[in-house]
Coordinates of C-alpha atoms in Angstrom, one line a residue:
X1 CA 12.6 -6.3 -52.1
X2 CA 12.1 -10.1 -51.5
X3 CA 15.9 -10.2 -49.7
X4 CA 14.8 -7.1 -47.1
X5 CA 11.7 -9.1 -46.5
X6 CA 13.6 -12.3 -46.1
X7 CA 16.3 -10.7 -43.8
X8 CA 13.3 -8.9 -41.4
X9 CA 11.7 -12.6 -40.9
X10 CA 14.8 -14.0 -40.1
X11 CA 16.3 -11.2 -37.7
X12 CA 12.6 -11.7 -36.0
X13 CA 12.8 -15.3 -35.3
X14 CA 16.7 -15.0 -34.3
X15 CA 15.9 -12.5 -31.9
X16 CA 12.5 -14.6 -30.7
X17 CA 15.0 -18.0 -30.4
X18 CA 17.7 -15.9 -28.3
X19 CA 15.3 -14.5 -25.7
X20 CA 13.4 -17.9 -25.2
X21 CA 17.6 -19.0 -24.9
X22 CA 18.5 -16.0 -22.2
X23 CA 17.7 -16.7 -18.6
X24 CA 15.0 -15.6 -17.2
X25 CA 14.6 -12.1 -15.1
X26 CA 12.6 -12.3 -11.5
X27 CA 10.3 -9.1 -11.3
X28 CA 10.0 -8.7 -7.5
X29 CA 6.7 -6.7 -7.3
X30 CA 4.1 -8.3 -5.4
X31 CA 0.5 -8.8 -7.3
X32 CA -0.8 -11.8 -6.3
X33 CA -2.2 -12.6 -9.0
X34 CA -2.8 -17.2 -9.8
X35 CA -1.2 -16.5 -13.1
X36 CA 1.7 -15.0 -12.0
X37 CA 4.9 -17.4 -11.4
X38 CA 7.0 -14.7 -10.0
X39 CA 8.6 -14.9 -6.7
X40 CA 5.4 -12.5 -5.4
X41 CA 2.8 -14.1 -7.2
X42 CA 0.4 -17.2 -6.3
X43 CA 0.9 -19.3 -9.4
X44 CA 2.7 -22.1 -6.8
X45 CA 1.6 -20.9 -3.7
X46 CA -2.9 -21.7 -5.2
X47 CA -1.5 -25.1 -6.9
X48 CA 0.1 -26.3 -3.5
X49 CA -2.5 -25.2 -1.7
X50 CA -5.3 -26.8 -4.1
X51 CA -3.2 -30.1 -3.1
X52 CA -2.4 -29.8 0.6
X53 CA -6.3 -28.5 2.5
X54 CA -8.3 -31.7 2.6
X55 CA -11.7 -29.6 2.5
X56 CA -10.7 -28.2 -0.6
X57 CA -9.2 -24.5 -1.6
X58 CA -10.4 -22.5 -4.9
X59 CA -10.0 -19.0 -6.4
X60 CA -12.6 -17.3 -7.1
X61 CA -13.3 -13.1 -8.0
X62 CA -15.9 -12.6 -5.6
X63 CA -16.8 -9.7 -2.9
X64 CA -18.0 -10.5 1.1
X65 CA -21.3 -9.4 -0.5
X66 CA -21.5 -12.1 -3.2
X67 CA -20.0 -14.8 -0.8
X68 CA -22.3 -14.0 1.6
X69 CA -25.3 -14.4 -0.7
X70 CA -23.8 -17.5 -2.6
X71 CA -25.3 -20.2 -0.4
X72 CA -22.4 -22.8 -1.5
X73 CA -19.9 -19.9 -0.7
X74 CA -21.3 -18.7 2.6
X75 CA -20.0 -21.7 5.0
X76 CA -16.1 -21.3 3.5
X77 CA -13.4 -20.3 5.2
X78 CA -11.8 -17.0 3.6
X79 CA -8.4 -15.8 2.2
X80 CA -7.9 -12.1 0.9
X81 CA -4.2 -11.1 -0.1
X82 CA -3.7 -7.9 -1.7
X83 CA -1.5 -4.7 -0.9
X84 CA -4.2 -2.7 -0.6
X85 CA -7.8 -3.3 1.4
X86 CA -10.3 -0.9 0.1
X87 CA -13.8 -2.7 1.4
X88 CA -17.6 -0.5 1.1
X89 CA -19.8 -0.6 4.1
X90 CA -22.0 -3.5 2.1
X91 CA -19.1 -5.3 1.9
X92 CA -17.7 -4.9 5.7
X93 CA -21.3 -5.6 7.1
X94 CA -21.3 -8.9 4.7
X95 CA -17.7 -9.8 6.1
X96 CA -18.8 -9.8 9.8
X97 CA -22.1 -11.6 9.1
X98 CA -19.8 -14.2 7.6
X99 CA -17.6 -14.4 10.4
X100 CA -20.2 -14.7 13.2
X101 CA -22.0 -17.7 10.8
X102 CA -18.9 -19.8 11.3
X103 CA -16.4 -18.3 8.4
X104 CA -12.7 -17.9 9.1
X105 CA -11.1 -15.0 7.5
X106 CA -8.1 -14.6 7.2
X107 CA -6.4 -11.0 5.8
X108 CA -2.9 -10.2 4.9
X109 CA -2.4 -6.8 3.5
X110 CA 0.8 -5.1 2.2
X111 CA 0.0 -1.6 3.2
X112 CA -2.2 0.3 5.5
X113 CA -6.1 -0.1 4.6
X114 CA -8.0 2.6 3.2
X115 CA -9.2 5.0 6.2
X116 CA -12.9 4.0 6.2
X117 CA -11.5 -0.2 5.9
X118 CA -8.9 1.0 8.2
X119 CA -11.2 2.2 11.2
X120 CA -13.8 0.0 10.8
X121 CA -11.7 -3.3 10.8
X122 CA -10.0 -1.2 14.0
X123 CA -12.6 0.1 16.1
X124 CA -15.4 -3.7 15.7
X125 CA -12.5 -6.4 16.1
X126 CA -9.8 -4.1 17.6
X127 CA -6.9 -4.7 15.1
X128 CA -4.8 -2.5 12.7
X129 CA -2.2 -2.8 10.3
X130 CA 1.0 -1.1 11.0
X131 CA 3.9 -0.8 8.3
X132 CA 4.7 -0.6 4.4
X133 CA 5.9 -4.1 2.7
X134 CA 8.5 -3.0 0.6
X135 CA 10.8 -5.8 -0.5
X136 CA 14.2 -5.2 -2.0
X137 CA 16.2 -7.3 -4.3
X138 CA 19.3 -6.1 -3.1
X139 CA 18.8 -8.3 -0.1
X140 CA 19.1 -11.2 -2.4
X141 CA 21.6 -9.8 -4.4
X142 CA 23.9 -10.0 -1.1
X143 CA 22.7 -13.0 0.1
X144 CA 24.1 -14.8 -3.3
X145 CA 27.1 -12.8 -3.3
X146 CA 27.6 -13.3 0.8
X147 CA 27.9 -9.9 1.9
X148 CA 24.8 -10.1 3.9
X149 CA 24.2 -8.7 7.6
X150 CA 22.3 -9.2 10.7
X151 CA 20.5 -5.8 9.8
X152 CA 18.6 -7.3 6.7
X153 CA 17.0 -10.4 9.0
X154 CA 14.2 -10.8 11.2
X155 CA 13.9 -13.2 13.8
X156 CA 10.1 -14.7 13.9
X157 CA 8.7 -16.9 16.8
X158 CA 5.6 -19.1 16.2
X159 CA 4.1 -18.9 19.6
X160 CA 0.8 -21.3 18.4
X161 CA -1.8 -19.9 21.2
X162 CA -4.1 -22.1 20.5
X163 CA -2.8 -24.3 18.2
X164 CA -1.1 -28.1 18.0
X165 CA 2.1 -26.9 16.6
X166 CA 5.2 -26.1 19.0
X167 CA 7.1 -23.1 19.3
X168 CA 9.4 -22.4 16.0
X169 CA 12.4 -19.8 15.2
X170 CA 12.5 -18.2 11.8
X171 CA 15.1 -16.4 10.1
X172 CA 14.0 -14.2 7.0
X173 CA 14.5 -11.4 5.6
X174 CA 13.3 -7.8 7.2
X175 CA 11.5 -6.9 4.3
X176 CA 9.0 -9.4 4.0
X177 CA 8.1 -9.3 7.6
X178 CA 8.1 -5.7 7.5
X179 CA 5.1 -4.5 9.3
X180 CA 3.2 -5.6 12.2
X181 CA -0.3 -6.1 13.9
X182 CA -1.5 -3.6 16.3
X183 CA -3.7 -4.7 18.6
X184 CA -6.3 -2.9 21.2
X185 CA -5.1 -3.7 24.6
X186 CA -8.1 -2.3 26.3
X187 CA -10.5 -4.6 24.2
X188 CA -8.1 -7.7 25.2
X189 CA -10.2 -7.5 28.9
X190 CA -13.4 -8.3 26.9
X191 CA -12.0 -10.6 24.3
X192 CA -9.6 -13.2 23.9
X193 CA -6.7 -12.3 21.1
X194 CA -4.6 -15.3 20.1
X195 CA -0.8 -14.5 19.1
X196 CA 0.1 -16.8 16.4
X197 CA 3.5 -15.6 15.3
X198 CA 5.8 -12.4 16.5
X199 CA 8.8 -11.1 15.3
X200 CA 11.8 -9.7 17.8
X201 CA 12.2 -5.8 16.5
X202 CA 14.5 -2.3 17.7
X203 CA 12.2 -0.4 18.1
X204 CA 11.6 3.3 19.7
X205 CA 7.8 3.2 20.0
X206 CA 6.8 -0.6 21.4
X207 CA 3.6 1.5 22.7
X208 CA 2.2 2.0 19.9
X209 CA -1.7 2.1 19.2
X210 CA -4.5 2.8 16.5
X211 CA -5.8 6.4 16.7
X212 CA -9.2 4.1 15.2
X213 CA -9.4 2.0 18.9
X214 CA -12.6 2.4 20.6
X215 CA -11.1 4.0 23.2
X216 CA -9.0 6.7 21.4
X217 CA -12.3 7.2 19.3
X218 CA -14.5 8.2 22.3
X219 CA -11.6 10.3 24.1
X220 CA -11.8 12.2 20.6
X221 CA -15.1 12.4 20.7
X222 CA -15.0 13.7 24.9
X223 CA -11.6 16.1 24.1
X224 CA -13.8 18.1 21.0
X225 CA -16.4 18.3 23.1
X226 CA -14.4 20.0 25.8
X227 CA -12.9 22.5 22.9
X228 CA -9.3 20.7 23.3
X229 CA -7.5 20.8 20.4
X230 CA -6.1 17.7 19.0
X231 CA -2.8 18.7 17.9
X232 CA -1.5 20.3 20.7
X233 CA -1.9 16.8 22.8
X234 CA 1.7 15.0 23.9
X235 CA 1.5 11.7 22.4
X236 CA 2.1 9.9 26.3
X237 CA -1.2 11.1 26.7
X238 CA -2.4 8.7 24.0
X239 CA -0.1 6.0 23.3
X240 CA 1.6 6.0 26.4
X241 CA 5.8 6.1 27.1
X242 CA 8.2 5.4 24.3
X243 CA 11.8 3.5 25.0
X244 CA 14.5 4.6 23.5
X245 CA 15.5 3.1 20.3
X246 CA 17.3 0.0 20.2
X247 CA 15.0 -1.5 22.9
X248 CA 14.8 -5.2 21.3
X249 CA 10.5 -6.0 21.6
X250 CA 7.9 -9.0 20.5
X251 CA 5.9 -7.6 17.5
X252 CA 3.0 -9.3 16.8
X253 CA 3.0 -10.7 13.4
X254 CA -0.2 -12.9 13.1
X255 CA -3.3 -12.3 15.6
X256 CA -6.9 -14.2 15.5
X257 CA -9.8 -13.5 17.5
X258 CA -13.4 -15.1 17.8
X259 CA -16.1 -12.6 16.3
X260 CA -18.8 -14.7 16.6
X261 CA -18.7 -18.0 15.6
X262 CA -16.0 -17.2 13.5
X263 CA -12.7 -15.5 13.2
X264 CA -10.3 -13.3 12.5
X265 CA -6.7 -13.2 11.2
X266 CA -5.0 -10.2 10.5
X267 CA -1.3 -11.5 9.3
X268 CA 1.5 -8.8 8.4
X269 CA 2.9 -10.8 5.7
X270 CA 1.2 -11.1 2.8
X271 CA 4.9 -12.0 0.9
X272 CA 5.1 -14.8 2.7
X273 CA 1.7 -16.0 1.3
X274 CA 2.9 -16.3 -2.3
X275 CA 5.2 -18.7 -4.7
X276 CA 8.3 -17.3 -2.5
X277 CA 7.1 -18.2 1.0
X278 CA 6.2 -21.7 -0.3
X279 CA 9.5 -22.4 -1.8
X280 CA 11.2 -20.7 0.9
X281 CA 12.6 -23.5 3.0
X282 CA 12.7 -21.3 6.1
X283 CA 9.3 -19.5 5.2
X284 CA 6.9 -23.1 4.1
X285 CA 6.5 -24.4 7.5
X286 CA 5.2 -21.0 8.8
X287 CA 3.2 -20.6 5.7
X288 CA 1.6 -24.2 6.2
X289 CA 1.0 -23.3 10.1
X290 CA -0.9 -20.0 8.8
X291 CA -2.8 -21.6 6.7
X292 CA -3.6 -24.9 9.0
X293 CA -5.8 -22.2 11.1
X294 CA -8.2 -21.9 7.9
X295 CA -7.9 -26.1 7.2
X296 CA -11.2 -27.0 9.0
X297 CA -13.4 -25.9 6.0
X298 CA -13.0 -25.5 1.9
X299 CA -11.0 -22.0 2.0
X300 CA -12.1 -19.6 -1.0
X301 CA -9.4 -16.8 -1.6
X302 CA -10.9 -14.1 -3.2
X303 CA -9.5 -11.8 -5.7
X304 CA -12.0 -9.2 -5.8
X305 CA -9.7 -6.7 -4.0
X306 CA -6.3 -7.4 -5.3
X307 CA -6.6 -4.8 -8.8
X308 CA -3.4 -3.2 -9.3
X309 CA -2.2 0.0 -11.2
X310 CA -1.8 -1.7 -14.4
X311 CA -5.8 -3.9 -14.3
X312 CA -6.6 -0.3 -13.7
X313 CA -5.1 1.2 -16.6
X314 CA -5.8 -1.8 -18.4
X315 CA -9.7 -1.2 -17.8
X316 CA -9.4 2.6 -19.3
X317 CA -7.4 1.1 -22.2
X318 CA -9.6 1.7 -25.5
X319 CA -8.4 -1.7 -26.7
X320 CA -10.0 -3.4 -24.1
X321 CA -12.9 -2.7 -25.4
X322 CA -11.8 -3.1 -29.0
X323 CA -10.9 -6.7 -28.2
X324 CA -14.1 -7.6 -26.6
X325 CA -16.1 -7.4 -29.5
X326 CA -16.2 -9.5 -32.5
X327 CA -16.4 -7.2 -35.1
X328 CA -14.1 -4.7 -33.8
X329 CA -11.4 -7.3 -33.4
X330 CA -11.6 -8.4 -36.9
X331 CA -11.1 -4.6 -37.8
X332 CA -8.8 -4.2 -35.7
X333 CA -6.8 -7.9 -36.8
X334 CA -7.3 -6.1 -40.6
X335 CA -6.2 -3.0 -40.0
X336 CA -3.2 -4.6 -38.9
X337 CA -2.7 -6.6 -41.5
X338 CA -2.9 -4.3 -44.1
X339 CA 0.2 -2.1 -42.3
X340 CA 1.8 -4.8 -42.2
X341 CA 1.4 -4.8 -46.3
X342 CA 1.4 -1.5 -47.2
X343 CA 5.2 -1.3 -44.8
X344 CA 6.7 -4.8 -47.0
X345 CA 5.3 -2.7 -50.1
X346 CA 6.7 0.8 -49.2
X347 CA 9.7 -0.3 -47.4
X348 CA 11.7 1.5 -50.6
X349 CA 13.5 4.5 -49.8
X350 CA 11.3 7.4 -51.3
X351 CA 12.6 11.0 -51.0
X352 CA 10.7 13.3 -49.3
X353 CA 10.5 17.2 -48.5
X354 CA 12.1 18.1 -44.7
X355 CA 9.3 20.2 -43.8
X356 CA 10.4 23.5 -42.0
X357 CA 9.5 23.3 -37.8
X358 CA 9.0 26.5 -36.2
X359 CA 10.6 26.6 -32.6
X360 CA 8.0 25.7 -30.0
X361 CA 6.2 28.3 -28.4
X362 CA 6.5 29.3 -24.3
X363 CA 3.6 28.7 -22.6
X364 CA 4.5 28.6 -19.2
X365 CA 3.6 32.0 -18.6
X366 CA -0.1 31.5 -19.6
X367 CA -0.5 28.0 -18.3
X368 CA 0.1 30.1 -15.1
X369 CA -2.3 32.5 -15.6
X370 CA -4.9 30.0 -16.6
X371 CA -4.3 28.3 -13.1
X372 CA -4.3 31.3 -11.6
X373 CA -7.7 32.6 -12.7
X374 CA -9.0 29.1 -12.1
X375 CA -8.4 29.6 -8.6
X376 CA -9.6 33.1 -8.8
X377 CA -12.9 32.0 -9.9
X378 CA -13.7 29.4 -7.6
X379 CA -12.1 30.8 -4.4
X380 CA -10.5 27.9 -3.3
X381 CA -7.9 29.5 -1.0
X382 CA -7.6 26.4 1.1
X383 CA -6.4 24.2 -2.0
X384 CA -3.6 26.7 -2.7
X385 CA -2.2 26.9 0.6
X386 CA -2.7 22.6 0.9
X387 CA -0.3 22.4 -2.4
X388 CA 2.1 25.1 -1.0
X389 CA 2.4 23.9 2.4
X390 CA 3.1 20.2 0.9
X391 CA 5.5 21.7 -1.3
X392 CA 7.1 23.5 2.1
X393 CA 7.2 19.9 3.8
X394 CA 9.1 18.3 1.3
X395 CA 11.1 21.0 1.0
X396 CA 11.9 20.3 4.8
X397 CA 12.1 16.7 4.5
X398 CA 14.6 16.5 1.9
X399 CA 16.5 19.2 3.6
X400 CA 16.3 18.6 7.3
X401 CA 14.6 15.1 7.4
X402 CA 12.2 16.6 9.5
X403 CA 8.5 15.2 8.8
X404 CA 5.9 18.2 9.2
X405 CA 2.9 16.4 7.6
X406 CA 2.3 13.7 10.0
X407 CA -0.3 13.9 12.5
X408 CA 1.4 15.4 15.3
X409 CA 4.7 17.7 14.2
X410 CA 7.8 16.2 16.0
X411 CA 8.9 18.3 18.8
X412 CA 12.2 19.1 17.3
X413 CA 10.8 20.3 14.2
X414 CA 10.6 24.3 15.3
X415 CA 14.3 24.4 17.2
X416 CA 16.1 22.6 13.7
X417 CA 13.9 24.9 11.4
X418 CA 14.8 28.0 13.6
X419 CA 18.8 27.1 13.5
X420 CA 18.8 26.6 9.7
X421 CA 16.6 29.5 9.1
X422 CA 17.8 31.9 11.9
X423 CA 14.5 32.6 12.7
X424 CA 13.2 32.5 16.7
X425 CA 12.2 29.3 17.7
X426 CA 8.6 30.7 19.4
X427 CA 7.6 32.4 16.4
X428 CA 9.1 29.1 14.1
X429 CA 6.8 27.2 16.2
X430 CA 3.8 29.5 16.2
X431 CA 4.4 29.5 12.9
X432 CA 4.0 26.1 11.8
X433 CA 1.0 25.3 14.5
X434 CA -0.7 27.8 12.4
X435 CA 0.2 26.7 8.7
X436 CA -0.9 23.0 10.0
X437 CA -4.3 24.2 11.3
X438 CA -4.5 26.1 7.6
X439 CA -3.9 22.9 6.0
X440 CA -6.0 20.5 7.6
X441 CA -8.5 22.9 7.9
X442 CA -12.0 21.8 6.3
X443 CA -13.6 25.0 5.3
X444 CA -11.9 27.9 3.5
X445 CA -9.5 30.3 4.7
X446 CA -10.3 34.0 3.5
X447 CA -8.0 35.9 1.0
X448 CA -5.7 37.8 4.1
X449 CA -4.7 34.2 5.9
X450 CA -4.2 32.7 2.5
X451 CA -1.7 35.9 1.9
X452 CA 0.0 35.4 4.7
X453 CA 0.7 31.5 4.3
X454 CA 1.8 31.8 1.5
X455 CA 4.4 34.9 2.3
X456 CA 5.4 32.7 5.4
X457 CA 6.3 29.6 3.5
X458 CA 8.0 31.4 0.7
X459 CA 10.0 33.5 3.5
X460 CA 11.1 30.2 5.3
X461 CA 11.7 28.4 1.8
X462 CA 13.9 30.7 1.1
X463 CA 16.0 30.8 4.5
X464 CA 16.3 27.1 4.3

């Protein structure tokens, strides 16, 4: 008994030794976070920065609102990286009141605002997000083992509108200058929008604009008004003419504009703005520059809207609560303890009776049924032919790469659908102008369009 408890203690602290010995993996998920000292974390990128702004830089967990009402707080410059912006109306009426007191804010976001952030931030100061930041480690893989290409680089230019420093070629890769900055071109006759950085890009659409502009919102507004549909609009009409792909075009990358007596910097990089952009010896002097345009006052990065999956989770956990009390943690540390016990003190082999398992039941069929009569009940035709038609588009997109979901359907969708399926193309067409009004419809559908839907998409399902 003693030797099985002597040999678990010291397999334990050999394996503990070897994986303090092993090298160390990099996890190349972006969270921001000061603790983390992972190539997309800010564990360098806040202690250089604590160091290098003369007025001062600090971290602190606090909304727009509670800046805003903190009256050592409300004079600070501002720094928000996170992948996703999700901001309430409090705190986007407390981030412009900051902004026209004198605050500059700067905002680097990794994916597209949430659609009430999104249109706000679009349609006041006349900039938008564009892009998904998606960085992949194969790049670096190939870089070390020198099979890289041109195809996995960017070329950035610091233009410096505005600023002291002089015009500056980057090289980095694609994928942490993935997206860009739209920005209103209508609004740039009122205001004055400073380019601080583009990025040269093949592109097919160099037109392209925020359905969330002022000016796209109130020819909306005029179109419903006049009873014309949305959908059935050519995109020229709204964004203007496309080149052809391959057309090499300046993408904005970092844009500031005045909003009062303040500013505001959208940048499309938030990777660079972590421990990898600062120890990137192409990618530190075009974090310094970016962050020279919030050096004139203490800067206060917030980390109020940076929660990821896992703080999530973390915050349903039971033992998070557990652990926060006193009582329940010295339970919890006994409870433990006395496993560990009763496991050195039962650790002998004890025979014991195989009990006899009866083969698992089938419920598929009633799991079905209960679904079924859910929807029954309720009536919610319009849910059903939602889940069905997204089942139907990427049933199309993995088959034909054809997107059917996106906000207007491509104009070769009906003519590829009709070869594959042998259907016409008029009725594939009329077809699918009518599923999409079914699925982005807000009320419900009655129980005859619901049938047919749903015959139609199991009819072309099954042709594809």
């Amino acid at each position: 008994m003693h030797k099985y408890i002597l040999f678990i203690v010291v397999l334990v602290a050999a394996c503990f030794i070897l994986g303090q010995r092993m090298p160390r993996q990099f996890v190349w998920e972006p969270t921001f976070a000061g603790s983390d000292r992972q190539p997309f974390g800010c564990y360098v990128f806040d202690s250089v920065m604590a160091q290098s702004m003369h007025h001062g830089y600090t971290v602190q967990h606090k909304t727009f609102s509670q800046i805003s009402s903190d009256t050592a707080l409300r004079h600070n410059n501002l720094l928000v990286l996170c992948d996703y912006l999700n901001l309430s109306r409090i705190d986007l009426q407390s981030l412009d009141r900051l902004m026209r007191n004198g605050s500059h804010v700067m905002i680097a976001v990794g994916q597209p605002a949430y659609a009430f952030t999104d249109s706000t931030l679009a349609y006041n100061y006349g900039l938008a997000y564009d892009g998904r930041a998606y960085f992949s480690a194969e790049n670096v893989k190939r870089f070390v083992r020198g099979q890289y290409s041109t195809e996995d680089y960017d070329t950035l230019l610091w233009s410096g509108n505005g600023t002291i420093y002089p015009p500056m070629r980057v090289v980095t890769f694609r994928s942490v200058s993935f997206g860009n900055v739209i920005v209103d071109q209508r609004m740039c006759r009122e205001v004055k929008f400073d380019t601080l950085m583009w990025k040269y890009s093949q592109t097919s659409y160099p037109n392209e604009q925020c359905e969330y502009f002022r000016y796209y919102t109130k020819r909306r507004k005029e179109m419903r008004r006049k009873g014309i549909e949305m959908q059935y609009i050519d995109s020229a009409e709204w964004f203007g003419p496309r080149l052809e792909v391959g057309v090499i075009v300046k993408k904005p990358l970092a844009v500031t504009r005045l909003v009062g007596k303040g500013r505001l910097t959208i940048v499309a990089m938030p990777f660079a703005l972590t421990n990898y952009g600062v120890l990137n010896r192409q990618l530190s002097p075009i974090v310094m520059r970016l962050m020279t345009q919030i050096a004139d006052r203490p800067v206060v990065r917030t980390t109020a809207y940076m929660k990821s999956s896992a703080e999530h989770d973390a915050e349903l956990s039971p033992m998070r609560y557990v652990l926060s009390h006193k009582q329940l943690r010295h339970a919890w540390y006994l409870a433990a303890l006395i496993l560990v016990l009763f496991c050195a003190f039962k650790a002998r082999r004890q025979q014991r009776v195989i009990p006899v398992i009866s083969k698992p039941r089938n419920h598929s069929l009633e799991f079905a049924k209960l679904i079924g009569t859910l929807y029954y009940q309720h009536g919610d035709n319009t849910d059903i032919v939602r889940k069905k038609f997204a089942f139907l588009a990427e049933h199309i997109r993995a088959a034909l790469q054809i997107d059917i979901l996106g906000h207007q359907l491509p104009p070769e969708a009906a003519r590829k659908i009709a070869m594959r399926t042998g259907l016409d193309e008029v009725e594939t067409a009329d077809y699918l102008r009518r599923l999409r009004l079914d699925y982005w419809t807000e009320g419900n559908i009655d129980d005859r369009e619901m049938k047919w839907a749903i015959d139609c998409m199991e009819r072309i399902m099954k042709l594809i």
